Structure formats: C-alpha cells, structure tokens
Coordinates of C-alpha atoms and ligand atoms in Angstrom, one line a residue:
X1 CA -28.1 24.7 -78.6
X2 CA -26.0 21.6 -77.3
X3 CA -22.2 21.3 -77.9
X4 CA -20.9 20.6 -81.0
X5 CA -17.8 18.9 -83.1
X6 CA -15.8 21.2 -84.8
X7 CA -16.8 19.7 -88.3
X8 CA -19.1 22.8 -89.5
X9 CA -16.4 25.1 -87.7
X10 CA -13.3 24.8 -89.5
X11 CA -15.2 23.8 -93.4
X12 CA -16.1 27.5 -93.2
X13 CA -13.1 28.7 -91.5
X14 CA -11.0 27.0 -94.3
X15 CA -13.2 28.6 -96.7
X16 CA -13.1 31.9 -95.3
X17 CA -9.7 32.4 -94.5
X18 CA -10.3 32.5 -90.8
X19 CA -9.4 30.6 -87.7
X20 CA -11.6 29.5 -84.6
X21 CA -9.8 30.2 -81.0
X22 CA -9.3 27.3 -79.0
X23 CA -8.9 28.5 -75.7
X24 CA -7.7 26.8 -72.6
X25 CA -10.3 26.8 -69.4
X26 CA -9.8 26.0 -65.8
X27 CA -12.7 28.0 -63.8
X28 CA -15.9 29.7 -64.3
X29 CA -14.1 33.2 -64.4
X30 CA -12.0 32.0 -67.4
X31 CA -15.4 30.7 -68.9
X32 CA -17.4 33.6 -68.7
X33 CA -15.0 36.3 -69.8
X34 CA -14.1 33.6 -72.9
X35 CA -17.8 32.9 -73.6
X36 CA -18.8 36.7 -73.2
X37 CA -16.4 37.7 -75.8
X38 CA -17.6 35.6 -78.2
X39 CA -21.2 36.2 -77.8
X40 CA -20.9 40.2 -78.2
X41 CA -18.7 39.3 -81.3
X42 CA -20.5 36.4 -83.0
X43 CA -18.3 34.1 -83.1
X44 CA -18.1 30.1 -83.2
X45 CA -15.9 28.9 -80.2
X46 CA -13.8 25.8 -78.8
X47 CA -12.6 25.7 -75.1
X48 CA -10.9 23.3 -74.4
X49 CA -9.5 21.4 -71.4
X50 CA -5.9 19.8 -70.8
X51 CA -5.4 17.1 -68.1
X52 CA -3.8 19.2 -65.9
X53 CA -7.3 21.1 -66.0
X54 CA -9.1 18.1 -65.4
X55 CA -7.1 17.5 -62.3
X56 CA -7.3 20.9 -60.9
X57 CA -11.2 21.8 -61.4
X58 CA -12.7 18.4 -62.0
X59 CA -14.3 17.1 -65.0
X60 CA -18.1 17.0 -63.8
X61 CA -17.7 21.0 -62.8
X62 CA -15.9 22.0 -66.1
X63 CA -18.5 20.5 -68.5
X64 CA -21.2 21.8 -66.5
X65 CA -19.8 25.3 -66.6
X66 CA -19.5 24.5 -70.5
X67 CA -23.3 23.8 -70.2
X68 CA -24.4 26.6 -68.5
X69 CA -22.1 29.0 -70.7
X70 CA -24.2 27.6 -74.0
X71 CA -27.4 28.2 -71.9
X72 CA -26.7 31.7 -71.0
X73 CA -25.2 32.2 -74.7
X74 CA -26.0 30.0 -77.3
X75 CA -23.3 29.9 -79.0
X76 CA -21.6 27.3 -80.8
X77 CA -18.8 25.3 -78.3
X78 CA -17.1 22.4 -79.4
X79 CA -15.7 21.1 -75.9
X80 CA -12.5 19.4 -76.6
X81 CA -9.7 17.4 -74.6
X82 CA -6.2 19.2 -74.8
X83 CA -2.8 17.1 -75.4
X84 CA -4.8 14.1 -74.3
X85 CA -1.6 11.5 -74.0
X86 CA -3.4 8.2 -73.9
X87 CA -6.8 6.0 -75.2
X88 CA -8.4 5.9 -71.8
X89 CA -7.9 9.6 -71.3
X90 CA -9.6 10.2 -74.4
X91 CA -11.9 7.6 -73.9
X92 CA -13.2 9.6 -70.6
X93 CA -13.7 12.3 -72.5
X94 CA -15.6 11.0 -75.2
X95 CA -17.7 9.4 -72.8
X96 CA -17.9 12.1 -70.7
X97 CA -19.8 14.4 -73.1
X98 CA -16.7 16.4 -74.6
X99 CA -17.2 17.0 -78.9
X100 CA -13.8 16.8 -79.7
X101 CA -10.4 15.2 -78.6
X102 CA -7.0 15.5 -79.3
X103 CA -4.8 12.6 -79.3
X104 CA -0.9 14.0 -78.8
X105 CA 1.1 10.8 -80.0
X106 CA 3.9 13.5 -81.0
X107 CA 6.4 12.1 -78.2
X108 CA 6.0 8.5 -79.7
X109 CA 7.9 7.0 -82.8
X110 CA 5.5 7.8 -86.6
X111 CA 3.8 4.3 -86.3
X112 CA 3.2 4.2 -82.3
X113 CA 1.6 7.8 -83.1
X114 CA -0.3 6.0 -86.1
X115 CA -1.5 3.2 -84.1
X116 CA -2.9 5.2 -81.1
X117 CA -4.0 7.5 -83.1
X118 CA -6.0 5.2 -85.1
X119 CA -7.1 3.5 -81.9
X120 CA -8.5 6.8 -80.3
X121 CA -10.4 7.6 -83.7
X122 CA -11.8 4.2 -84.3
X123 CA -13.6 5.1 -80.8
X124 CA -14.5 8.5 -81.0
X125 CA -15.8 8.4 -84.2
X126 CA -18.3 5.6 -83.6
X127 CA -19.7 8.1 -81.0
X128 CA -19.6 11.1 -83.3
X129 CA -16.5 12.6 -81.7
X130 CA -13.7 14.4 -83.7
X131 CA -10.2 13.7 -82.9
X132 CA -7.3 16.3 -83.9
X133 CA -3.9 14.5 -83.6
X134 CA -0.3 16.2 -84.0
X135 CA 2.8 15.5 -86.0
X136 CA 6.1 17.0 -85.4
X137 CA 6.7 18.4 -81.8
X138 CA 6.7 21.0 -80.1
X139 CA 9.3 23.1 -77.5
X140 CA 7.9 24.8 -74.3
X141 CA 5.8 23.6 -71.3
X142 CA 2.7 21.6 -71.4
X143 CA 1.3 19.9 -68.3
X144 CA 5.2 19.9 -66.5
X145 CA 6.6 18.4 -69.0
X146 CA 9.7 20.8 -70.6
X147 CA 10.4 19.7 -74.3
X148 CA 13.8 21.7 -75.1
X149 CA 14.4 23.4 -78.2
X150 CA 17.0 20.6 -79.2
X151 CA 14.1 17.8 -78.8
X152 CA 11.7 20.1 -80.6
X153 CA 11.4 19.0 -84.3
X154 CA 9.2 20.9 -87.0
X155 CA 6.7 18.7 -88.9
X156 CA 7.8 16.9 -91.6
X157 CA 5.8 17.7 -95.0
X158 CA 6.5 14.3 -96.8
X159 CA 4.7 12.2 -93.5
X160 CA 1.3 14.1 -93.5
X161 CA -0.5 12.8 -96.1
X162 CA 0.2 9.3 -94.4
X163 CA -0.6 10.0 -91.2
X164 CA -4.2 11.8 -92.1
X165 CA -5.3 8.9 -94.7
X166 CA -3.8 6.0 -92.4
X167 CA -5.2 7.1 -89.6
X168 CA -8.2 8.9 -90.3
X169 CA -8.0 12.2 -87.9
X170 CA -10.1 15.0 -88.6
X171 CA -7.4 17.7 -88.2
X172 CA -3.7 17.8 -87.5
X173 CA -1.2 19.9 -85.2
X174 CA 1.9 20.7 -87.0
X175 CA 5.4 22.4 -85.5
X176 CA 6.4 25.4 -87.4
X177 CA 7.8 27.0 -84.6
X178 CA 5.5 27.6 -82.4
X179 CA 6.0 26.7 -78.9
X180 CA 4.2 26.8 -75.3
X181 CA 4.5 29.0 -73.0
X182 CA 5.3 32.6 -72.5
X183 CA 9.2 32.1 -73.3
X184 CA 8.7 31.0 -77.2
X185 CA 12.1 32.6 -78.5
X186 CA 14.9 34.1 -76.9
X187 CA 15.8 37.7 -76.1
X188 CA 17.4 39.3 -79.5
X189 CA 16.2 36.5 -81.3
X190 CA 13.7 37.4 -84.5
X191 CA 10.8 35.8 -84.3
X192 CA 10.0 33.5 -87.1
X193 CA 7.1 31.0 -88.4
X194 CA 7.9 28.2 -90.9
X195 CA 5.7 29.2 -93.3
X196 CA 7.2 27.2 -96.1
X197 CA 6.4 23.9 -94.1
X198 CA 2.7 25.4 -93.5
X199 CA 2.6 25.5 -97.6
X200 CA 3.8 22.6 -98.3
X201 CA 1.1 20.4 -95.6
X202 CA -1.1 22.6 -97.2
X203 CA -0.1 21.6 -101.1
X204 CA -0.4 17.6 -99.8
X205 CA -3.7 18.1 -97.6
X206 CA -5.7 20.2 -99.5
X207 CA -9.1 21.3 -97.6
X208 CA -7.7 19.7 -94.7
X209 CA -7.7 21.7 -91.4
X210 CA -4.2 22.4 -89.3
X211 CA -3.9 23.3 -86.0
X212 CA -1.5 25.5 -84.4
X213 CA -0.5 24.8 -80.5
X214 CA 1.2 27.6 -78.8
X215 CA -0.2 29.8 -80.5
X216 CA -0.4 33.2 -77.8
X217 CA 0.9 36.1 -78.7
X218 CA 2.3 37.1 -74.9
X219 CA 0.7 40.5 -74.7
X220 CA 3.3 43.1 -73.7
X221 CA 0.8 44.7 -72.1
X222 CA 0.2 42.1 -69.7
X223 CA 3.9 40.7 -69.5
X224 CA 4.4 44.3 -68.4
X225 CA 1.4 44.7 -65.7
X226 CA 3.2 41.2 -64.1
X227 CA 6.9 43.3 -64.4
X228 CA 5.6 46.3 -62.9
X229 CA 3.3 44.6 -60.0
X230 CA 6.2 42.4 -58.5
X231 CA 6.6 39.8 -61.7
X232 CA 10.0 38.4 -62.9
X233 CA 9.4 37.9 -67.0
X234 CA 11.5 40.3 -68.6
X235 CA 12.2 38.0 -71.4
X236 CA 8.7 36.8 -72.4
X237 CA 8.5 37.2 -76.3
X238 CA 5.4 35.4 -78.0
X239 CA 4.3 35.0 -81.8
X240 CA 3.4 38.0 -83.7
X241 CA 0.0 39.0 -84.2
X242 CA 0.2 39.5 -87.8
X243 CA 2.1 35.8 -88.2
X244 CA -1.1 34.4 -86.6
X245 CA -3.2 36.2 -88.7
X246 CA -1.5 35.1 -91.7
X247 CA -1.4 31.4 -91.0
X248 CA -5.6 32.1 -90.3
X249 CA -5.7 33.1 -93.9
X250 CA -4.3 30.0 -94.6
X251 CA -5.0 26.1 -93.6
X252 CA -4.9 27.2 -89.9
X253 CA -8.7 26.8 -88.4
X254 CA -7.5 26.2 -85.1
X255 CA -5.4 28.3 -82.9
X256 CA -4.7 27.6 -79.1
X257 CA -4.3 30.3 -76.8
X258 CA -3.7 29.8 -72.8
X259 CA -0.8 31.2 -71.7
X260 CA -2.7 34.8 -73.5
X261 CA -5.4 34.1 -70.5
X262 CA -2.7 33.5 -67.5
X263 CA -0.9 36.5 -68.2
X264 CA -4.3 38.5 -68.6
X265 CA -5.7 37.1 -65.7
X266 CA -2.4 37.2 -63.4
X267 CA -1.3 40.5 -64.5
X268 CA -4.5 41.7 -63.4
X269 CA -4.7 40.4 -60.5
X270 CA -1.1 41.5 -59.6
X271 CA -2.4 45.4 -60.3
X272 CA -5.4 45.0 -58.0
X273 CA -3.5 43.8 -54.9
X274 CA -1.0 46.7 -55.9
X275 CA -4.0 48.9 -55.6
X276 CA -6.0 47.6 -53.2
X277 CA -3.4 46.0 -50.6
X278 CA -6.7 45.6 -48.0
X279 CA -9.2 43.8 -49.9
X280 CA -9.9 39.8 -49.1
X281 CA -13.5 39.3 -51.5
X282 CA -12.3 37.0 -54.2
X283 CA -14.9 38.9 -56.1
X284 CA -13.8 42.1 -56.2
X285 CA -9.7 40.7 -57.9
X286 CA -11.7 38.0 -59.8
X287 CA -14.3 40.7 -61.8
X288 CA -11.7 42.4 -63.1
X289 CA -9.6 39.5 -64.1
X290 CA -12.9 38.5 -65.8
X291 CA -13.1 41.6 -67.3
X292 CA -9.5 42.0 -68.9
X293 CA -9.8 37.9 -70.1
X294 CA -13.2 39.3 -72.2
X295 CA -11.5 42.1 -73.8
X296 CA -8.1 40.3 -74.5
X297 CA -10.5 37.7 -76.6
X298 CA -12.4 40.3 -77.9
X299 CA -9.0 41.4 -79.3
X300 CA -8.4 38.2 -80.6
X301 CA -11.7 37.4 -82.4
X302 CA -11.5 41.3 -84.0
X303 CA -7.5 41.5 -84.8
X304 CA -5.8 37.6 -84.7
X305 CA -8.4 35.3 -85.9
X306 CA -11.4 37.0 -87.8
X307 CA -13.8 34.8 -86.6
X308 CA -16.2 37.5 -86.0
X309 CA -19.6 37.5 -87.1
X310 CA -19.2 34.0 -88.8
X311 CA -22.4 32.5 -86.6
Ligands
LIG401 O1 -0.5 23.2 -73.9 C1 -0.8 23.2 -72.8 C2 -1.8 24.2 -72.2 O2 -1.2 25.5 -72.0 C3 -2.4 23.6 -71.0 O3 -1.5 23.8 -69.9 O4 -1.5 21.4 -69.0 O5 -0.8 23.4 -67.6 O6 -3.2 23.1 -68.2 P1 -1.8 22.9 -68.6
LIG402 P1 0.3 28.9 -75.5 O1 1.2 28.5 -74.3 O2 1.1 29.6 -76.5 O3 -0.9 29.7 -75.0 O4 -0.3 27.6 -76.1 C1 -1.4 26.9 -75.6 C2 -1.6 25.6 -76.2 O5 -1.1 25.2 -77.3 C3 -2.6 24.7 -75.6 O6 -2.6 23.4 -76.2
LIG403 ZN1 -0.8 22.8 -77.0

C-alpha cells in the first residue's frame, strides 16, 4: 500500500468519534515500536516529522524508514511535515514524497498566516498534498523555540470560519490549552481544556477536522522511571487521558504525541543502564526502548484515541 493523505482518515474518524495519533519520529526504533503497535491493533496512522527531525536523521533515511515500515505492515501512513514554518520547507516536503504538511503561520499576524497559508496550499494541493494549518498559539517548546504562557493565546472562535474558507486548509490546529512539552501546567495547578472554545469551532466548522498539538499525556509512569534512574522532572504534569478522549469524541481527528515517546524511550533507557551498568551493544538499551514505545501506543490506540480496529 503506498502512503497516504489523511483525507479518508479523519472523514471516518469525525464520524466515529475517534481520533488518529500523530506521532513524532526521529529513528528507526521510534518507527518500529510506532508502526508495530498499530499493526497488532488495526489502526490507521500518521507519523510525522518536525524540522528539527529532518535535521537530526535526514530526510532521504526517514522516508525510507516510512517506506519500509508500510512494506513490512501495510498499514495506512499519512507521512506528514510537523510545525513546518515556511513555503520552501513545505515545499521540500511535498516534493519529497511526504502526504501531508502542516503549515504553522500561528507566530505571524491573521492575514500573514492567511497569505502563507494560502500560498503552501495552492502548492500542495496541485500535487495532491493535504496541508493542516493552526490558529491561535500555543505555550511550551517546539524545535528551541520557548513560547511563554503570557505569549500563548487560545484560538479565537469568531476567526475560524475565515481562515478555513479563505484559505482553503484541510484541517486546523486550535489552542485550548494544550501545550508542548512535558511541563504543560504547573505544580498545584488543575489541569484544564477549553472545551467551550472546542464547541464553538465545532458549531462554525461543522464536519471540519481539528487538530490538537501537545497533546501527551506525560505518563507518570515514565516521568517516574526518569526520577528514579538519575532524572530531574519532578514537576512534569501532562493532559488527562480522559480530556483527550473526550476531545476524540468530538471534532479532534488528530492528536500529536512526542514528548509521550521521549519519556518512554528515555526512561527506559535510564532503567537499563541502572541495571546493566556494563553493557555497550546499542541493541540490547535500544530493544527495550523499542519495546516500551510499542506498548505505550498500544495504550494510546486502546484507552486515548479509539482508533483501533478502524482499518
Ligand atoms: O511540537 C514539536 C515536536 O515535539 C517536535 O519536536 O522540533 O524537537 O523535533 P522537535
Ligand atoms: P507533546 O509535546 O505534548 O508530545 O506535543 C507534540 C506535538 O504537538 C508535536 O507537534
Ligand atoms: Zn506541535
């Protein structure tokens, strides 16, 4: 099966009350345990990649890991550029095989996003691309750049319906208090969704599909495996489970975990060296690091986003 767009993908997820997991790859480990989850569970998959990715693992190696992932599974993949920031990033992309791309125009005034926007989708969709573009922004860490709370601002209802028709994007990131990262609220704060801004977007775009960035749910397991084996997070808090689970039941088709995969990976890691304080073979910390990324998907397919079984 060769990649796809995310078209079919979120149609049915809207329908069904579901959302597809869009998760964040760097390596072939991260691949595999991703892609091996999702095969044993039946379920339709994006992975996507941010710059920062691109940089680190090269784009020629991560689309041909994508490649040999869909040969080994055949699954449904919609490759897809993360927090792409301008038209010849995108641009790359599109021409460099990837399905899907997001354009993030959110740290520009409305009608700079509008006009890049437009640009990027102009583009992609003459090549039968899908671009996701984002309104509203964000707080936390993406690819160095810190956005504080105080420059973080949630989506504005009244704009959407603008945006989408003017410039044509085939989904749309919203800020309802999600952020990136593994430090999304502070200690003794209650974490809390705007779910009243997520009803309202949905009221003025019906059928339309929303995507939710920083979207992990910082696993206490994990954030405790990093404490334990020599970490410094005390204070990680991520989103509920059962917030994500209910913004899946609703417009949400699209929800972006990485910082779920770090800790997963790292923590794991972190336990083996504990353990095994001798060992040098990169494949005897990387299987099971492998292993815990597979069942913390798993986890999310079953429990967060109900996409299983909806091959
Ligand atoms: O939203 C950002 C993602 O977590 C990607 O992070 O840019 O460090 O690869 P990165
Ligand atoms: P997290 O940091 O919550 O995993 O968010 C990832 C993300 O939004 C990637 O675009
Ligand atoms: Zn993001």
């Amino acid at each position: 099966m060769p990649l796809v767009t995310t078209k079919e993908m979120f149609q049915k997820a809207y329908e069904g009350g579901y959302a597809i997991g869009a998760f964040n790859v760097n390596n072939m480990e991260i691949i595999q345990g991703i892609t091996e989850a999702a095969k044993e569970l039946n379920a339709p998959l994006i992975l996507q990649v941010s710059s920062g990715a691109r940089k680190y693992a090269n784009h020629t190696y991560l689309t041909k890991l994508v490649e040999a992932a869909i040969i080994e599974t055949d699954l449904p993949i919609a490759l897809h550029l993360d927090h792409g920031d301008t038209f010849e990033l995108c641009k790359s992309c599109i021409d460099g095989g990837f399905t899907s791309v997001m354009i993030d125009g959110s740290h520009h005034s409305y009608e700079e996003n509008v006009a890049l926007t437009t640009k990027v989708v102009e583009y992609a969709h003459a090549r039968g691309v899908v671009v996701e573009a984002e309104l509203g922004r964000l707080a936390g860490i993406e690819d160095d750049v810190n956005v504080s709370a105080d420059d973080a601002s949630y989506t504005d209802p009244e704009q959407v319906y603008d945006f989408v028709t003017r410039t044509g994007c085939d989904s749309l990131a919203i800020a309802i208090g999600t952020s990136h990262g593994a430090f999304k609220f502070k200690p003794g704060q209650k974490p809390q969704l705007r779910f009243d801004i997520l009803e309202e977007i949905e009221k003025k775009l019906p059928g339309f599909p929303i995507v939710l960035h920083g979207a992990s749910s910082v696993i206490p397991e994990y954030v405790e495996m990093i404490n334990k084996f020599g970490g410094e997070m005390p204070d990680a808090i991520g989103i509920p489970e059962d917030m994500l689970r209910q913004a899946a039941k609703m417009a949400v088709c699209k929800i972006n975990i990485d910082s779920d995969l770090r800790l997963a990976m790292t923590g794991t890691i972190r336990k083996y060296f504990a353990e095994n304080p001798g060992h040098f073979d990169p494949r005897q910390y990387l299987s099971p690091a492998r292993s815990a990324i597979k069942g913390m998907v798993e986890h999310k397919i079953k429990n967060v986003l109900g996409c299983d079984g909806k091959i």
